[in-house]
Amino acid sequence: MADKKEILRLQELAHQARYDLCNLCGSYGGNIHMGGDMSMIDVLTCLFQHTMRVAPELQEDPERDRFILSKGHGAACMYIVMALKGFFDYKEICETYGQIGSKYGQHPCKTRLPMLEASTGSLGHGLPISVGLAASARQRGQKHRVFCMMGDGETCEGSVWEAAMAGRAQKLGNLVAVVDRNRQLMTSFSEESVIMEPYADKWRAFGWNVIEIRDGNDMSQIAEAFDGLPKSSGEVPTVIIANTVKGKYVSFMERQIKWHAGSLNETDLQTALKDLDTALEKQRKEL
């Protein structure tokens, strides 16, 4: 279980990840999906730094946990969080991101990087892949978990719900879906385009165990949710619904549709970094 010291460590790692992401966005010549990266970065930090059994030295371990980023356009965020865990070199990410031939594409590529189970980004494909991985683990008698990170807009895809039904039918208690519920799509707020509520009840109707995080950018709540996962040997898959804010902690990005993707000039970059420092200081005081 995470104590205050661990929560502070995770908060500082998430702050560093946001800092690194902003610097990458400021140096890259194109757009980066900053809004959705900023909303899910706290959850990803907790997963890689606290919850999942993953590390560079465990790459060949059959019992390490598996992670699928179904929300493939959040690749930059994932690269940076994994770099802080020691998987990748942040300097290399900054120097090569998005370039032809780079290992660090705008969507992740399994053939180029270690510890990636699949090339992703075609929304709705990650959970079906995760169901397959979890079912295979069960057949082999392996005890690890399979985690799948999705965006809430992505769950409009029918393949997600086909996989949800299959995961429950196959009694995959080793499967954990994580939804970044930031309520924004690329060009609109989600409830304006597709009414998703009652969202958690939809997952319950498919037979899943549901854990809701009221504030999916609050590290204490995130760690509590993941620490409360049932045993992987159970027969019911779990979905963790993290209610987040797109563009979290950067004043001009929060809940702004235009920041689904964008680039930072020097003035905006310095404003963003200052906002992040202010947010971390507030978190320290509140903890």
JSON list of N, CA and C in Angstrom, two decimals, residues 178-211:
[
{"chain": "A", "resi": 178, "resn": "VAL", "atom": "N", "xyz": [-8.14, 0.11, -18.08]},
{"chain": "A", "resi": 178, "resn": "VAL", "atom": "CA", "xyz": [-8.04, 1.43, -17.45]},
{"chain": "A", "resi": 178, "resn": "VAL", "atom": "C", "xyz": [-8.54, 2.46, -18.45]},
{"chain": "A", "resi": 179, "resn": "VAL", "atom": "N", "xyz": [-9.54, 3.23, -18.06]},
{"chain": "A", "resi": 179, "resn": "VAL", "atom": "CA", "xyz": [-10.14, 4.21, -18.97]},
{"chain": "A", "resi": 179, "resn": "VAL", "atom": "C", "xyz": [-9.79, 5.62, -18.50]},
{"chain": "A", "resi": 180, "resn": "ASP", "atom": "N", "xyz": [-9.17, 6.38, -19.40]},
{"chain": "A", "resi": 180, "resn": "ASP", "atom": "CA", "xyz": [-8.89, 7.80, -19.16]},
{"chain": "A", "resi": 180, "resn": "ASP", "atom": "C", "xyz": [-10.17, 8.56, -19.50]},
{"chain": "A", "resi": 181, "resn": "ARG", "atom": "N", "xyz": [-11.00, 8.80, -18.49]},
{"chain": "A", "resi": 181, "resn": "ARG", "atom": "CA", "xyz": [-12.33, 9.38, -18.71]},
{"chain": "A", "resi": 181, "resn": "ARG", "atom": "C", "xyz": [-12.22, 10.90, -18.60]},
{"chain": "A", "resi": 182, "resn": "ASN", "atom": "N", "xyz": [-11.65, 11.53, -19.66]},
{"chain": "A", "resi": 182, "resn": "ASN", "atom": "CA", "xyz": [-11.49, 12.99, -19.62]},
{"chain": "A", "resi": 182, "resn": "ASN", "atom": "C", "xyz": [-12.64, 13.73, -20.29]},
{"chain": "A", "resi": 183, "resn": "ARG", "atom": "N", "xyz": [-13.59, 12.97, -20.84]},
{"chain": "A", "resi": 183, "resn": "ARG", "atom": "CA", "xyz": [-14.84, 13.54, -21.39]},
{"chain": "A", "resi": 183, "resn": "ARG", "atom": "C", "xyz": [-14.63, 14.46, -22.59]},
{"chain": "A", "resi": 184, "resn": "GLN", "atom": "N", "xyz": [-13.51, 14.31, -23.28]},
{"chain": "A", "resi": 184, "resn": "GLN", "atom": "CA", "xyz": [-13.28, 15.09, -24.48]},
{"chain": "A", "resi": 184, "resn": "GLN", "atom": "C", "xyz": [-12.89, 14.19, -25.64]},
{"chain": "A", "resi": 185, "resn": "LEU", "atom": "N", "xyz": [-13.40, 14.51, -26.80]},
{"chain": "A", "resi": 185, "resn": "LEU", "atom": "CA", "xyz": [-13.01, 13.86, -28.04]},
{"chain": "A", "resi": 185, "resn": "LEU", "atom": "C", "xyz": [-12.08, 14.80, -28.80]},
{"chain": "A", "resi": 186, "resn": "MET", "atom": "N", "xyz": [-11.78, 14.49, -30.03]},
{"chain": "A", "resi": 186, "resn": "MET", "atom": "CA", "xyz": [-10.85, 15.33, -30.78]},
{"chain": "A", "resi": 186, "resn": "MET", "atom": "C", "xyz": [-11.42, 16.71, -31.06]},
{"chain": "A", "resi": 187, "resn": "THR", "atom": "N", "xyz": [-12.73, 16.79, -31.35]},
{"chain": "A", "resi": 187, "resn": "THR", "atom": "CA", "xyz": [-13.31, 18.06, -31.77]},
{"chain": "A", "resi": 187, "resn": "THR", "atom": "C", "xyz": [-14.49, 18.50, -30.92]},
{"chain": "A", "resi": 188, "resn": "SER", "atom": "N", "xyz": [-14.78, 17.79, -29.84]},
{"chain": "A", "resi": 188, "resn": "SER", "atom": "CA", "xyz": [-15.94, 18.16, -29.02]},
{"chain": "A", "resi": 188, "resn": "SER", "atom": "C", "xyz": [-15.82, 17.51, -27.65]},
{"chain": "A", "resi": 189, "resn": "PHE", "atom": "N", "xyz": [-16.69, 17.90, -26.73]},
{"chain": "A", "resi": 189, "resn": "PHE", "atom": "CA", "xyz": [-16.83, 17.20, -25.46]},
{"chain": "A", "resi": 189, "resn": "PHE", "atom": "C", "xyz": [-17.68, 15.96, -25.71]},
{"chain": "A", "resi": 190, "resn": "SER", "atom": "N", "xyz": [-17.32, 14.87, -25.05]},
{"chain": "A", "resi": 190, "resn": "SER", "atom": "CA", "xyz": [-17.91, 13.58, -25.40]},
{"chain": "A", "resi": 190, "resn": "SER", "atom": "C", "xyz": [-19.42, 13.55, -25.26]},
{"chain": "A", "resi": 191, "resn": "GLU", "atom": "N", "xyz": [-19.97, 14.11, -24.20]},
{"chain": "A", "resi": 191, "resn": "GLU", "atom": "CA", "xyz": [-21.41, 14.00, -23.99]},
{"chain": "A", "resi": 191, "resn": "GLU", "atom": "C", "xyz": [-22.21, 14.86, -24.97]},
{"chain": "A", "resi": 192, "resn": "GLU", "atom": "N", "xyz": [-21.51, 15.76, -25.67]},
{"chain": "A", "resi": 192, "resn": "GLU", "atom": "CA", "xyz": [-22.18, 16.54, -26.71]},
{"chain": "A", "resi": 192, "resn": "GLU", "atom": "C", "xyz": [-22.36, 15.73, -27.99]},
{"chain": "A", "resi": 193, "resn": "SER", "atom": "N", "xyz": [-21.46, 14.78, -28.21]},
{"chain": "A", "resi": 193, "resn": "SER", "atom": "CA", "xyz": [-21.49, 13.99, -29.44]},
{"chain": "A", "resi": 193, "resn": "SER", "atom": "C", "xyz": [-22.12, 12.62, -29.23]},
{"chain": "A", "resi": 194, "resn": "VAL", "atom": "N", "xyz": [-21.68, 11.94, -28.18]},
{"chain": "A", "resi": 194, "resn": "VAL", "atom": "CA", "xyz": [-22.19, 10.61, -27.85]},
{"chain": "A", "resi": 194, "resn": "VAL", "atom": "C", "xyz": [-22.43, 10.56, -26.35]},
{"chain": "A", "resi": 195, "resn": "ILE", "atom": "N", "xyz": [-23.65, 10.32, -25.94]},
{"chain": "A", "resi": 195, "resn": "ILE", "atom": "CA", "xyz": [-23.97, 10.25, -24.51]},
{"chain": "A", "resi": 195, "resn": "ILE", "atom": "C", "xyz": [-23.44, 8.93, -23.96]},
{"chain": "A", "resi": 196, "resn": "MET", "atom": "N", "xyz": [-22.46, 9.02, -23.08]},
{"chain": "A", "resi": 196, "resn": "MET", "atom": "CA", "xyz": [-21.84, 7.82, -22.52]},
{"chain": "A", "resi": 196, "resn": "MET", "atom": "C", "xyz": [-22.41, 7.44, -21.15]},
{"chain": "A", "resi": 197, "resn": "GLU", "atom": "N", "xyz": [-22.90, 8.42, -20.43]},
{"chain": "A", "resi": 197, "resn": "GLU", "atom": "CA", "xyz": [-23.44, 8.13, -19.11]},
{"chain": "A", "resi": 197, "resn": "GLU", "atom": "C", "xyz": [-24.78, 7.37, -19.20]},
{"chain": "A", "resi": 198, "resn": "PRO", "atom": "N", "xyz": [-25.06, 6.47, -18.24]},
{"chain": "A", "resi": 198, "resn": "PRO", "atom": "CA", "xyz": [-24.24, 6.12, -17.08]},
{"chain": "A", "resi": 198, "resn": "PRO", "atom": "C", "xyz": [-23.10, 5.19, -17.48]},
{"chain": "A", "resi": 199, "resn": "TYR", "atom": "N", "xyz": [-21.88, 5.72, -17.47]},
{"chain": "A", "resi": 199, "resn": "TYR", "atom": "CA", "xyz": [-20.72, 5.03, -18.05]},
{"chain": "A", "resi": 199, "resn": "TYR", "atom": "C", "xyz": [-20.33, 3.79, -17.24]},
{"chain": "A", "resi": 200, "resn": "ALA", "atom": "N", "xyz": [-20.16, 3.95, -15.94]},
{"chain": "A", "resi": 200, "resn": "ALA", "atom": "CA", "xyz": [-19.73, 2.81, -15.13]},
{"chain": "A", "resi": 200, "resn": "ALA", "atom": "C", "xyz": [-20.75, 1.67, -15.19]},
{"chain": "A", "resi": 201, "resn": "ASP", "atom": "N", "xyz": [-22.03, 2.02, -15.25]},
{"chain": "A", "resi": 201, "resn": "ASP", "atom": "CA", "xyz": [-23.07, 0.99, -15.30]},
{"chain": "A", "resi": 201, "resn": "ASP", "atom": "C", "xyz": [-22.99, 0.15, -16.57]},
{"chain": "A", "resi": 202, "resn": "LYS", "atom": "N", "xyz": [-22.49, 0.73, -17.64]},
{"chain": "A", "resi": 202, "resn": "LYS", "atom": "CA", "xyz": [-22.32, -0.05, -18.88]},
{"chain": "A", "resi": 202, "resn": "LYS", "atom": "C", "xyz": [-21.33, -1.19, -18.66]},
{"chain": "A", "resi": 203, "resn": "TRP", "atom": "N", "xyz": [-20.22, -0.89, -17.98]},
{"chain": "A", "resi": 203, "resn": "TRP", "atom": "CA", "xyz": [-19.24, -1.92, -17.68]},
{"chain": "A", "resi": 203, "resn": "TRP", "atom": "C", "xyz": [-19.82, -2.96, -16.71]},
{"chain": "A", "resi": 204, "resn": "ARG", "atom": "N", "xyz": [-20.57, -2.50, -15.73]},
{"chain": "A", "resi": 204, "resn": "ARG", "atom": "CA", "xyz": [-21.19, -3.44, -14.79]},
{"chain": "A", "resi": 204, "resn": "ARG", "atom": "C", "xyz": [-22.16, -4.37, -15.52]},
{"chain": "A", "resi": 205, "resn": "ALA", "atom": "N", "xyz": [-22.88, -3.81, -16.51]},
{"chain": "A", "resi": 205, "resn": "ALA", "atom": "CA", "xyz": [-23.83, -4.62, -17.26]},
{"chain": "A", "resi": 205, "resn": "ALA", "atom": "C", "xyz": [-23.13, -5.73, -18.05]},
{"chain": "A", "resi": 206, "resn": "PHE", "atom": "N", "xyz": [-21.85, -5.52, -18.37]},
{"chain": "A", "resi": 206, "resn": "PHE", "atom": "CA", "xyz": [-21.08, -6.55, -19.06]},
{"chain": "A", "resi": 206, "resn": "PHE", "atom": "C", "xyz": [-20.38, -7.49, -18.08]},
{"chain": "A", "resi": 207, "resn": "GLY", "atom": "N", "xyz": [-20.69, -7.34, -16.79]},
{"chain": "A", "resi": 207, "resn": "GLY", "atom": "CA", "xyz": [-20.20, -8.27, -15.79]},
{"chain": "A", "resi": 207, "resn": "GLY", "atom": "C", "xyz": [-18.85, -7.97, -15.20]},
{"chain": "A", "resi": 208, "resn": "TRP", "atom": "N", "xyz": [-18.35, -6.74, -15.43]},
{"chain": "A", "resi": 208, "resn": "TRP", "atom": "CA", "xyz": [-17.02, -6.38, -14.94]},
{"chain": "A", "resi": 208, "resn": "TRP", "atom": "C", "xyz": [-17.08, -5.80, -13.53]},
{"chain": "A", "resi": 209, "resn": "ASN", "atom": "N", "xyz": [-16.00, -6.01, -12.79]},
{"chain": "A", "resi": 209, "resn": "ASN", "atom": "CA", "xyz": [-15.80, -5.31, -11.53]},
{"chain": "A", "resi": 209, "resn": "ASN", "atom": "C", "xyz": [-15.38, -3.88, -11.86]},
{"chain": "A", "resi": 210, "resn": "VAL", "atom": "N", "xyz": [-16.04, -2.91, -11.28]},
{"chain": "A", "resi": 210, "resn": "VAL", "atom": "CA", "xyz": [-15.78, -1.50, -11.61]},
{"chain": "A", "resi": 210, "resn": "VAL", "atom": "C", "xyz": [-15.20, -0.77, -10.41]},
{"chain": "A", "resi": 211, "resn": "ILE", "atom": "N", "xyz": [-14.06, -0.10, -10.63]},
{"chain": "A", "resi": 211, "resn": "ILE", "atom": "CA", "xyz": [-13.46, 0.78, -9.63]},
{"chain": "A", "resi": 211, "resn": "ILE", "atom": "C", "xyz": [-13.41, 2.17, -10.24]}
]
